[in-house]
Coordinates of C-alpha atoms in Angstrom, one line a residue:
X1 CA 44.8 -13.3 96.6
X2 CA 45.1 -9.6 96.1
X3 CA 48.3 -8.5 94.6
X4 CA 49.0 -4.7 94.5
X5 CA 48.9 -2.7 93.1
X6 CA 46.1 -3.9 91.0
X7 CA 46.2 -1.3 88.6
X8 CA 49.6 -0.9 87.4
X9 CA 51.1 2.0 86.1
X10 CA 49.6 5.4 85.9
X11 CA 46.4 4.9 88.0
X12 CA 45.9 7.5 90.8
X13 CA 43.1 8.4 93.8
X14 CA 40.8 5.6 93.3
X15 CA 37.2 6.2 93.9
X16 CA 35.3 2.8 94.4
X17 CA 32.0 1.7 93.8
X18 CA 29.8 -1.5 94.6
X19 CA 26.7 -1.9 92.9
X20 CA 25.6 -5.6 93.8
X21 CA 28.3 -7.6 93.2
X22 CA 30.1 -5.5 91.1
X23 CA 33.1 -3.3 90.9
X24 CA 34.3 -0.1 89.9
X25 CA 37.2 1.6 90.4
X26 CA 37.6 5.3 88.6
X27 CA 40.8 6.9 88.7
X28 CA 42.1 10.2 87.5
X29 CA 43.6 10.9 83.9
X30 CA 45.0 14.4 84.6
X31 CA 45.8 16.0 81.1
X32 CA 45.2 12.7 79.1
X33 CA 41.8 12.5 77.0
X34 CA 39.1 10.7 77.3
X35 CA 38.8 11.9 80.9
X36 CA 38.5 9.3 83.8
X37 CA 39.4 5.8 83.6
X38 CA 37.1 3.4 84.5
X39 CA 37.9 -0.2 85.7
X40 CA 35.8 -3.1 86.1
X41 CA 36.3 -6.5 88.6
X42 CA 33.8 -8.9 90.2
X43 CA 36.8 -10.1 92.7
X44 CA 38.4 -7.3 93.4
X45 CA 41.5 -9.1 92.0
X46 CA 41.3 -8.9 87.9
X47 CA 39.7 -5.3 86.9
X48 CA 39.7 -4.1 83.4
X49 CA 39.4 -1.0 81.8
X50 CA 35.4 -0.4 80.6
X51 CA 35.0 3.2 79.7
X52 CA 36.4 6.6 79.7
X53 CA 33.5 8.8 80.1
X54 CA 34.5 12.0 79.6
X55 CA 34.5 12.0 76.0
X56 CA 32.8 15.2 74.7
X57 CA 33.8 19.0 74.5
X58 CA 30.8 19.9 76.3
X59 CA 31.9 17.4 79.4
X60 CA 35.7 17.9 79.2
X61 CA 37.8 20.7 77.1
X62 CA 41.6 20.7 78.5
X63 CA 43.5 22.8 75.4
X64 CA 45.9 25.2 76.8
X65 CA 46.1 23.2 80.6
X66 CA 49.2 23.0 81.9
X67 CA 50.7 19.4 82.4
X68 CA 49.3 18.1 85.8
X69 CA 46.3 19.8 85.3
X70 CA 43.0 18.5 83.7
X71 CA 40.7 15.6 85.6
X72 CA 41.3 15.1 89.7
X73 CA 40.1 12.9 92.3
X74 CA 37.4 11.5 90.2
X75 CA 34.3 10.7 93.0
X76 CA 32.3 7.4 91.3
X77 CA 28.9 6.2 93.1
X78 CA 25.4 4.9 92.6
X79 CA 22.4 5.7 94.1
X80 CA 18.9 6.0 92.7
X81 CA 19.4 3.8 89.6
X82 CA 22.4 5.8 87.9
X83 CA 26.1 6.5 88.2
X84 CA 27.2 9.3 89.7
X85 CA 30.6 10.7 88.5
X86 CA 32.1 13.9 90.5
X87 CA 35.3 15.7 88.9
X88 CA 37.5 18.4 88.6
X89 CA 38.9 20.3 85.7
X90 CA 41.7 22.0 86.9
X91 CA 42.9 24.6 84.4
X92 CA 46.3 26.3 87.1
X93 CA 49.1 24.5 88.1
X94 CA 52.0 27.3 88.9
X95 CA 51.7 30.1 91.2
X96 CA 48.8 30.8 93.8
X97 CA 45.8 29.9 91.9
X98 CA 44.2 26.5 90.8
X99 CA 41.5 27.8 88.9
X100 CA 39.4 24.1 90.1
X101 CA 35.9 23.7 88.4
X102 CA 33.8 21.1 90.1
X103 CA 31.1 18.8 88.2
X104 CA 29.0 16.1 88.2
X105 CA 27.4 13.7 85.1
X106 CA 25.4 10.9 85.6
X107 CA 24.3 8.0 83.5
X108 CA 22.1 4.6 84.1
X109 CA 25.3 2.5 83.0
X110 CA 29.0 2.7 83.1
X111 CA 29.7 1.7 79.5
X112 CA 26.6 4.1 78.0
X113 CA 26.7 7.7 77.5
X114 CA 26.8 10.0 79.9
X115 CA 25.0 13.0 80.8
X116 CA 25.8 16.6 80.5
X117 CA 27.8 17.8 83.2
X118 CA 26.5 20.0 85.9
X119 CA 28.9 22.7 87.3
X120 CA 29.1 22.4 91.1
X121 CA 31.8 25.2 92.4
X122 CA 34.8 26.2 92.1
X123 CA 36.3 26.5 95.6
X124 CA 38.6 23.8 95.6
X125 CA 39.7 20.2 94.0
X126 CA 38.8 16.5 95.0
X127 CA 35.4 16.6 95.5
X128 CA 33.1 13.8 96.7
X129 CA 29.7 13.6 96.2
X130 CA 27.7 11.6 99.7
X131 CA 24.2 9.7 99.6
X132 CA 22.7 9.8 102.8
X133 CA 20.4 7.1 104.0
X134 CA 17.6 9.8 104.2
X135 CA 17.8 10.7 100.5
X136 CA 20.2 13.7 101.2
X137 CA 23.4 14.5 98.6
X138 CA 26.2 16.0 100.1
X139 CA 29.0 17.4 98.6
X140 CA 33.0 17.6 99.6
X141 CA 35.3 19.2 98.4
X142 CA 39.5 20.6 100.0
X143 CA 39.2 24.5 100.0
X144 CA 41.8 26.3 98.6
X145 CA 43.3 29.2 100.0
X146 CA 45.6 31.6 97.8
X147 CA 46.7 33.7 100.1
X148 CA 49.4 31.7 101.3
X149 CA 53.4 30.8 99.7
X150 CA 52.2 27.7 97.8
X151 CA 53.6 27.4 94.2
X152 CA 53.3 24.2 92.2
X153 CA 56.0 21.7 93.7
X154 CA 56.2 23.4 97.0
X155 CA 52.8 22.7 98.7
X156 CA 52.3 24.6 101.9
X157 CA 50.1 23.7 104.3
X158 CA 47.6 26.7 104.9
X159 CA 46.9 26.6 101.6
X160 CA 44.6 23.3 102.0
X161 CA 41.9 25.3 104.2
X162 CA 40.3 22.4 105.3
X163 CA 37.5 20.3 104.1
X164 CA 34.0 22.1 102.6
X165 CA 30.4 20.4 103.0
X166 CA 27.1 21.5 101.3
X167 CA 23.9 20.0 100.4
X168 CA 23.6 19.3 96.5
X169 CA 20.0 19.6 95.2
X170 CA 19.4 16.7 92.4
X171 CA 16.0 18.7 91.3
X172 CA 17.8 22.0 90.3
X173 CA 21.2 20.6 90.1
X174 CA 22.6 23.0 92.0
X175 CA 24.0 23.5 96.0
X176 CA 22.0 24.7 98.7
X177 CA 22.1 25.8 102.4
X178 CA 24.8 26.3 104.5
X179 CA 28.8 26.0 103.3
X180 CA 30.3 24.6 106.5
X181 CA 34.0 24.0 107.1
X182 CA 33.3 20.4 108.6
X183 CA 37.6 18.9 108.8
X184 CA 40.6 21.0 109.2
X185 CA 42.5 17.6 109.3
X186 CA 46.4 16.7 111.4
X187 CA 49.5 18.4 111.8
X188 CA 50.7 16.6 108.8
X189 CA 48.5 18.6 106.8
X190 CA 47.2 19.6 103.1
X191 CA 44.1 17.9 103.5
X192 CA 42.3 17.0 100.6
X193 CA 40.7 14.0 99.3
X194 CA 37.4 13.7 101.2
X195 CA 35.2 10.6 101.1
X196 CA 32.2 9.9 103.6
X197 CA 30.2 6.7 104.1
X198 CA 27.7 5.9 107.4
X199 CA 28.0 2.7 109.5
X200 CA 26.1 2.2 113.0
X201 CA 24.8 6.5 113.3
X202 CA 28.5 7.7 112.8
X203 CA 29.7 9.4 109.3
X204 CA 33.3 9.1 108.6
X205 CA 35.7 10.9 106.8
X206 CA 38.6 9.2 105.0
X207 CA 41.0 11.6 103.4
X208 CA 44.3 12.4 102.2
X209 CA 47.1 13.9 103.9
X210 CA 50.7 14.8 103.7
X211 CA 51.1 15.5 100.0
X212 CA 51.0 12.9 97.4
X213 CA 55.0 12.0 97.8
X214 CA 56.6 10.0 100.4
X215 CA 54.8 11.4 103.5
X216 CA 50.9 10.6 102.1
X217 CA 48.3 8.9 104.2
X218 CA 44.3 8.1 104.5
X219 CA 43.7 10.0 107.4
X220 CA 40.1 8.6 109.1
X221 CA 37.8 10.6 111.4
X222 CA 34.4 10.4 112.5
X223 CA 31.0 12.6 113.7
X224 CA 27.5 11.6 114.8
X225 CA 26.3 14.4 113.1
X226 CA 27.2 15.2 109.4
X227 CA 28.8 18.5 109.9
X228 CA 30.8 17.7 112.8
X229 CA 32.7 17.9 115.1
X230 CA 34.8 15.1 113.7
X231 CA 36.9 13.2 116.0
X232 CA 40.3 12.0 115.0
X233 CA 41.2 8.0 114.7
X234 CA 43.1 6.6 117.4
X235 CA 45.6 6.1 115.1
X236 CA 45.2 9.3 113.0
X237 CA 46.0 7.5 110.1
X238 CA 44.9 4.2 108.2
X239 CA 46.7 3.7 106.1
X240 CA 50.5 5.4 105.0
X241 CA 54.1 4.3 104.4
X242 CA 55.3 7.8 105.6
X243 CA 57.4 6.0 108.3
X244 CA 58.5 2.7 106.9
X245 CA 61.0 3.8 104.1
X246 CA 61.8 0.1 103.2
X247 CA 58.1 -0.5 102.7
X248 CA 57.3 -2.0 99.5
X249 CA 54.6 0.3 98.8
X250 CA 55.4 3.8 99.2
X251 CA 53.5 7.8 98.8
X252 CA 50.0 5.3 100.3
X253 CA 47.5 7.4 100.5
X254 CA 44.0 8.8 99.0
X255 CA 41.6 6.1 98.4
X256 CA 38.2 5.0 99.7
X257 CA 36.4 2.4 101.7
X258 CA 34.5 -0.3 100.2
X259 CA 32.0 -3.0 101.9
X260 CA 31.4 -6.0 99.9
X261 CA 27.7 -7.9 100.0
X262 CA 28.9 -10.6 102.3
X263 CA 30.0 -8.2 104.5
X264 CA 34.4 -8.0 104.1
X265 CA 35.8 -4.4 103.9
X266 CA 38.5 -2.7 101.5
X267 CA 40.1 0.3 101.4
X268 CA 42.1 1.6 98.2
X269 CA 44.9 3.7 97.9
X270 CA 47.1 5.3 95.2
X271 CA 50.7 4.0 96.1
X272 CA 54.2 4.2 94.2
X273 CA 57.2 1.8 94.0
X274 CA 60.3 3.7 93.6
X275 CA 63.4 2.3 92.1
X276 CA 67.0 2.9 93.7
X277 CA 68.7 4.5 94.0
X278 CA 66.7 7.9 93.7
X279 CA 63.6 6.5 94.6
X280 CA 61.8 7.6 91.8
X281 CA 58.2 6.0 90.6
X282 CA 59.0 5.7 87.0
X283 CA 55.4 4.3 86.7
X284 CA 53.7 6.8 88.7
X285 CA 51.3 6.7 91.3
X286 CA 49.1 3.3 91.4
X287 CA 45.9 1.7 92.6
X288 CA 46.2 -0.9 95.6
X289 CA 43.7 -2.1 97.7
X290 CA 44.0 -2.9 101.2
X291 CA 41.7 -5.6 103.4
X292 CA 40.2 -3.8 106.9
X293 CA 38.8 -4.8 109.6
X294 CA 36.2 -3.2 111.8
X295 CA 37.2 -3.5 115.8
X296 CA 34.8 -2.9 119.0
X297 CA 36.2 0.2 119.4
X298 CA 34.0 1.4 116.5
X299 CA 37.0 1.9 113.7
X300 CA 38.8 0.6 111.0
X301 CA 42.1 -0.6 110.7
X302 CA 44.3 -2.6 108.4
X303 CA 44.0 -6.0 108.8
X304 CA 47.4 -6.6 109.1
X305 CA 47.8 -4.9 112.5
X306 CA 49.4 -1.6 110.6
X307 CA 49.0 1.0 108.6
X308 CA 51.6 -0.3 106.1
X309 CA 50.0 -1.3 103.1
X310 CA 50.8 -4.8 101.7
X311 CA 51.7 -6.2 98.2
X312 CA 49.7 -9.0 98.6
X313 CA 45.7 -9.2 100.8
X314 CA 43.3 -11.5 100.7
X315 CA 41.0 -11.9 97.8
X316 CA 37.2 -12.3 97.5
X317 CA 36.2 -16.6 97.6
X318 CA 39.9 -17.8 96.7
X319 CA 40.1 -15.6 93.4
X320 CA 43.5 -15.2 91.7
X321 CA 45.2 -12.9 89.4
X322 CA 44.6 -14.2 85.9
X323 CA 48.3 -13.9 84.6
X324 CA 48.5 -11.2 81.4
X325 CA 50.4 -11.8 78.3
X326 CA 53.9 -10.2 78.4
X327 CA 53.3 -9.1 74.6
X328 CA 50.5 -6.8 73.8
X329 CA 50.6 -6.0 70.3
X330 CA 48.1 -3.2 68.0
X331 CA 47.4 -3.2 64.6
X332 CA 45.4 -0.9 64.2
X333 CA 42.3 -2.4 62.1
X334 CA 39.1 -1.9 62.7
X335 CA 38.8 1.5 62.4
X336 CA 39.2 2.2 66.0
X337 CA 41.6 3.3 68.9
X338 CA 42.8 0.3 71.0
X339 CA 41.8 0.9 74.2
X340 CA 44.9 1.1 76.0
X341 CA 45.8 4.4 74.1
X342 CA 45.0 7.9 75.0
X343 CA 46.3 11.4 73.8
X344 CA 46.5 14.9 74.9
X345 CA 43.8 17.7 76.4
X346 CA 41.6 17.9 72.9
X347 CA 38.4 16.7 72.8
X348 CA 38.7 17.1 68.5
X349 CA 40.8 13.7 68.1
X350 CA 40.1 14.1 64.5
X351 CA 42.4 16.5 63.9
X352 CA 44.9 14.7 65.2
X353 CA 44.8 10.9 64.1
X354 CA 42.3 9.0 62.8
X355 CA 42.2 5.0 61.5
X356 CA 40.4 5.6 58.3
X357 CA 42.5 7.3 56.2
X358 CA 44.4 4.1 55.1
X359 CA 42.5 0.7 56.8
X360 CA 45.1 -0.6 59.3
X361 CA 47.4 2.1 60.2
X362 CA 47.6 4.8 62.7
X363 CA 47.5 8.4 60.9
X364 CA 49.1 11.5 63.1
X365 CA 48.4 14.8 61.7
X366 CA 52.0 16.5 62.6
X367 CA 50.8 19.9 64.3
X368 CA 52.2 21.7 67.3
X369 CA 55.6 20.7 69.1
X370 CA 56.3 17.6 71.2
X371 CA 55.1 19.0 74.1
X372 CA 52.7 22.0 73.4
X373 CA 49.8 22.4 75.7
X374 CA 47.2 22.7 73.2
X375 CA 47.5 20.5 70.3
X376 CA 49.8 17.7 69.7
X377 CA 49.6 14.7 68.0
X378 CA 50.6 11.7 70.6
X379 CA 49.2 8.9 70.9
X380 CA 50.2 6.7 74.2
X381 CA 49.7 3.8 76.2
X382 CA 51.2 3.7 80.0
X383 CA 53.9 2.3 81.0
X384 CA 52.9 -0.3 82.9
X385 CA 56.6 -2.2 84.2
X386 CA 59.8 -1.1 85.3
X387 CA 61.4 -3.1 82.3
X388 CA 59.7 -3.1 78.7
X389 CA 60.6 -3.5 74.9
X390 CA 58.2 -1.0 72.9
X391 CA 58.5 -1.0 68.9
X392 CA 57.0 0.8 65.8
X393 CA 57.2 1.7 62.5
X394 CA 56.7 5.0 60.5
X395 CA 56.0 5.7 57.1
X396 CA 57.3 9.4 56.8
X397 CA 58.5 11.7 54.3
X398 CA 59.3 15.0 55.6
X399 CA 60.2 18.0 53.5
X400 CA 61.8 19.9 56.4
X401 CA 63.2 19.7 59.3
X402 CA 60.0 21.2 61.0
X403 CA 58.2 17.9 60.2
X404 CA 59.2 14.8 63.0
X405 CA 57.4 11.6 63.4
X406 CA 58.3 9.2 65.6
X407 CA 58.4 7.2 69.5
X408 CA 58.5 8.3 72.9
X409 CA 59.1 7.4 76.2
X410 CA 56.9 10.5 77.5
X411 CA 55.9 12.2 80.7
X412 CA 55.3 16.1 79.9
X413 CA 56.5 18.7 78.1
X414 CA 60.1 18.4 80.7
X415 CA 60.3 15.2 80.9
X416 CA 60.6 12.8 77.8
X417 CA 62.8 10.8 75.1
X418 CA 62.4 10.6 71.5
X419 CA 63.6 8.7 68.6
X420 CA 62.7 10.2 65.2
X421 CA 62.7 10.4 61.5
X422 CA 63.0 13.8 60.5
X423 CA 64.7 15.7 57.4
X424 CA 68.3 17.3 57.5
X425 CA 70.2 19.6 55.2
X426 CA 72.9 17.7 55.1
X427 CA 72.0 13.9 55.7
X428 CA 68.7 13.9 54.1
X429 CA 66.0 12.0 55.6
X430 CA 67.6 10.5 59.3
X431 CA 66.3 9.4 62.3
X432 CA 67.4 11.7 65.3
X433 CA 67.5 11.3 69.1
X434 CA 65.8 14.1 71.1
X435 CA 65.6 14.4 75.0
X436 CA 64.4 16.9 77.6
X437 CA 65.8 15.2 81.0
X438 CA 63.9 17.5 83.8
X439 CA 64.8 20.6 82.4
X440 CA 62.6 22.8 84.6
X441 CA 61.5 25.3 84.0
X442 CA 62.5 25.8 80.4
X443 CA 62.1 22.6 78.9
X444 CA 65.3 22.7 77.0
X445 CA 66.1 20.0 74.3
X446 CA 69.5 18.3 73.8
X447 CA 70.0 16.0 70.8
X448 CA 72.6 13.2 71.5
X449 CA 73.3 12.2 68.3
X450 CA 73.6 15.7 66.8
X451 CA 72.1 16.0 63.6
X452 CA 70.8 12.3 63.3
X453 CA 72.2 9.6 61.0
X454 CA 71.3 9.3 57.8
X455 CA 68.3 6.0 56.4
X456 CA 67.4 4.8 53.5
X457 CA 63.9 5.5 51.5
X458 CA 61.2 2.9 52.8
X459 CA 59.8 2.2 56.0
X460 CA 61.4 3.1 59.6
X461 CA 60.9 0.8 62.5
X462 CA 62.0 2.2 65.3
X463 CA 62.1 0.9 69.2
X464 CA 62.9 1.1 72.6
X465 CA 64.3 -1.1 75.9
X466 CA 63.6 0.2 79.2
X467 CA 65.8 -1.5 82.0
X468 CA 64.4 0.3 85.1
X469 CA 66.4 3.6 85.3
X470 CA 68.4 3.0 81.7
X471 CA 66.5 3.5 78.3
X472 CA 68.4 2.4 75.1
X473 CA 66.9 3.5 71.6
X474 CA 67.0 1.4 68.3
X475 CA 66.4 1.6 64.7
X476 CA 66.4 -0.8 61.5
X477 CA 64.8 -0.2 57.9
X478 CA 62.6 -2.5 57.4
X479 CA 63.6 -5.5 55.5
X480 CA 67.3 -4.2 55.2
X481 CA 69.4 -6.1 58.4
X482 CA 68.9 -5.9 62.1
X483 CA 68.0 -3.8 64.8
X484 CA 70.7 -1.6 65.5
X485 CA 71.6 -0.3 68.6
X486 CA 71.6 4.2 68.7
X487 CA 72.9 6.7 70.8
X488 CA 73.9 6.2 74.2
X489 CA 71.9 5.3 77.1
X490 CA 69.2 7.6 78.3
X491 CA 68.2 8.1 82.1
X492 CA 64.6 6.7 81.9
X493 CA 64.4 7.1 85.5
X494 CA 63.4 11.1 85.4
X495 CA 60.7 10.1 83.0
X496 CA 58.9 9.9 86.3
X497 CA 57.0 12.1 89.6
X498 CA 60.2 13.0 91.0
X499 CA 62.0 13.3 87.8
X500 CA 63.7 16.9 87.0
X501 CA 61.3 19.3 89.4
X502 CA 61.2 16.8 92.1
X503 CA 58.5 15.3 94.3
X504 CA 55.2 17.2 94.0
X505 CA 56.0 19.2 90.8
X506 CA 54.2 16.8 88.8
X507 CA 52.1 13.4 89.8
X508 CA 51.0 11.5 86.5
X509 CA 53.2 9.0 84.7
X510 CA 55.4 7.8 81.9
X511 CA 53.7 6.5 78.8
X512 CA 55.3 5.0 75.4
X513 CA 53.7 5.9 72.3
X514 CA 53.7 7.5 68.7
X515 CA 54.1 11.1 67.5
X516 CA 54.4 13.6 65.0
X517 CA 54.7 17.1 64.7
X518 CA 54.9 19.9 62.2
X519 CA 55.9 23.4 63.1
X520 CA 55.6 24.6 59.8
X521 CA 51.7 24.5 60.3
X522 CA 51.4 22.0 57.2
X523 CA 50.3 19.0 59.0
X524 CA 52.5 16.4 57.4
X525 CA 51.2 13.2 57.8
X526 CA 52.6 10.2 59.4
X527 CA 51.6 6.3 59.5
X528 CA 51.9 4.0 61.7
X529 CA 51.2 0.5 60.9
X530 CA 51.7 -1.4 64.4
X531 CA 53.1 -0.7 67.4
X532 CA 54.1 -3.7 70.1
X533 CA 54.1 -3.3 74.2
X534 CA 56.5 -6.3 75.8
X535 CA 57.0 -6.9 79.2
X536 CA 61.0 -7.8 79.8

């Protein structure tokens, strides 16, 4: 049995790919480096994370991206003995422009290198990258149009121009003939998203409609010919929860079809599960993945009789989720970055942590501010539940108050929490409480305890409980009593999509994880010896 989502927290517009009887499911990272994450699952039930493969300045450079930018709609097939990966860099958020640059790397496995990337166009994001039966590549992107009131959070639809096909040349890695405008999509509009896949002479068109909040949807069409004209589904849509407010699975939409080797058929979606009451998805948008059938009238519907997603489909031969441990706990030996963790937009990690330094412990090199769009140094794991216990501790001895280290319960540079050890003029070395609660646009910081409290010489640990929409901070020194309980209770709740701005003025997720700046530009170090995930 299927239980959605299958990939929990942060884990949007899954692209997914069968190569025998294996499965992949690549999803998109947005401003988080490596670029693209990459799951793996030979039931389509229990997937873990193999590889991210964007991993080199020459594939992926986001410093100076605003947040919500960077890698998406990642596009992952196979075809001619190698992977095909598709992506977008977007490098504009605000304002008319998205400044979208369109690639595509290759490599003969998922875990192995990949290629240098090829630079496709620039006319528009989510592109999609189509092997015909003939030998032909075609390529999909949205178009965007900038002449039109769209700005960040307010999406309009004549802005999404409809949906762009041209032939890509795998010889001169480049495009070729024609640029046709092949789907203008519904009246629920901003079309984007595009997918195509051929079954019995027709090519269809899955894609996604309505904006990624509450009103999304997998819209489906179809064409004998590749270019069009493309006829709507009788249905329109797929798959969406746009009418069905006490659905479990909300914001359903973008995804892709899937035919398995004994001949069953999937769907995925991204999909969000708000908590009450404000309905916000404090972990984001999700991966599920929906069973279809194929009917005599030549197209594909749920299997359910809707096009409400469920939490729970059936499986591939009987599989079931393998249960995971509520504790996941890091150390940090072995000289390298647990897999679960990513940081921000630099491909030059280096300069921001390494694991060498001092065998077993995380070292941040404190540089630009909590928040700063070029150089920080946080390093995160996603939240993954609506409850959680997360816990550290810092070695940190800070000769100004320029120089913080700590955790945080993050989401962009708008929307976060953080508990600190920092230096004050009158206390000395404290740990402080710092919060930005959706303070668009300026980003505003308010500290709830003041000027901190004042701790002992030694080592810090510090922690966190998240209780859906309430966040409580704690401290101890280590060795020297108990936890104690610190300022009041935060509203984790706007650590989320429709936190602060509100829906569609940012679409990542939260993550939990260390960090440290310096603004005095001396990069103070700060290490971290473990750091514990638990599931409440």
């Amino acid at each position: 049995m299927i239980r959605n989502p299958i990939l929990p927290g942060f884990n949007p517009d899954p692209s997914i790919c069968c190569v025998g009887e294996d499965y992949y499911i690549a999803t998109s990272t947005f401003e988080w480096y490596p670029g693209v994450q990459i799951h793996y699952s030979r039931d389509l039930v229990n997937w873990t994370l193999v590889r991210r493969p964007l991993e080199r300045a020459s594939q992926l450079d986001m410093r100076g991206e605003p947040d919500s930018c960077g890698i998406w709609a990642p596009c992952l097939s196979y075809a001619d003995g190698q992977f095909w990966l598709v992506y977008t860099d977007v490098k504009r958020y605000d304002g008319n422009f998205k400044d979208a640059h369109n690639y595509i790397v290759t490599s003969p496995t998922i875990e192995g290198e990949w290629s240098e990337p090829s630079y496709v166009n620039s006319s528009g994001f989510d592109p999609s990258l189509f092997h015909d039966e003939d030998g032909r590549k075609w390529f999909v992107n949205m178009q965007w149009n900038q002449r039109t009131e769209s700005y960040g959070g307010s999406p309009k639809t004549p802005a999404f121009d409809g949906i762009l096909l041209q032939e890509w040349d795998a010889a001169t890695k480049s495009l070729k003939g024609p640029i046709k405008n092949i789907f203008a999509g519904t009246e629920l509009g901003l079309v984007e998203g595009p997918h195509l896949f051929k079954r019995n002479g027709w090519y269809y068109l899955t894609t996604a409609e309505g904006g990624t909040g509450y009103d999304h949807a997998v819209t489906m069409a179809r064409s004998r010919n590749i270019d069009g004209p493309y006829e709507l589904h009788p249905n329109k849509h797929l798959i969406t929860s746009k009418d069905r407010p006490d659905a479990a699975l909300q914001r359903a939409g973008h995804g892709q079809y899937v035919e398995t080797p004994d001949g069953q058929f999937y769907h995925t979606h991204l999909s969000g599960r708000p908590l009450p009451p404000h309905r916000r998805c404090t972990l984001g948008r999700e991966t599920s993945l929906q069973k279809c059938v194929w009917k005599e009238d030549g197209w594909l519907y749920l299997e359910n009789g809707t096009t409400v997603p469920d939490i729970e489909v059936p499986g591939l031969n009987g599989a079931e989720p393998i249960e995971k441990p509520r504790r996941s706990g890091y150390n940090f030996d072995g000289g390298k970055l647990p897999a679960d963790f990513q940081w921000l937009r630099t491909p030059q990690p280096e300069r921001i942590f390494n694991l060498t330094d001092r065998s077993g412990h995380l070292r941040l090199f404190a540089r630009e501010s909590i928040g700063s769009w070029f150089e920080q140094a946080l390093v995160a794991r996603r939240q993954e539940h609506h409850s959680f216990r997360a816990e550290t501790v810092v070695e940190f001895q800070p000769d100004t108050y320029q120089q913080v280290a700590g955790l945080t319960h993050y989401y962009n540079r708008f929307k976060l929490h953080a508990i600190a050890v920092t230096l004050h003029e009158k206390l000395g070395r404290c740990v402080t409480i710092m919060t930005c609660a959706g303070d668009y646009p300026n980003g505003r910081l308010t500290f709830p305890i003041d000027g901190g409290v004042a701790v002992p010489d030694g080592r810090i640990q510090l922690a966190m409980e998240v209780y859906d929409n309430d966040l409580q901070f704690f401290w101890q020194a280590e060795g020297m009593g108990a936890w104690q309980a610190i300022g009041p209770v935060l509203d984790a709740g706007v650590i989320s999509d429709e936190g602060g701005r509100g829906e569609h003025g940012s679409f990542t997720g939260a993550f939990v994880g260390m960090f440290a700046f310096d603004t005095s530009g001396r990069a103070k170090t700060a290490d971290f010896d473990w750091f514990n995930y638990d599931e409440l």
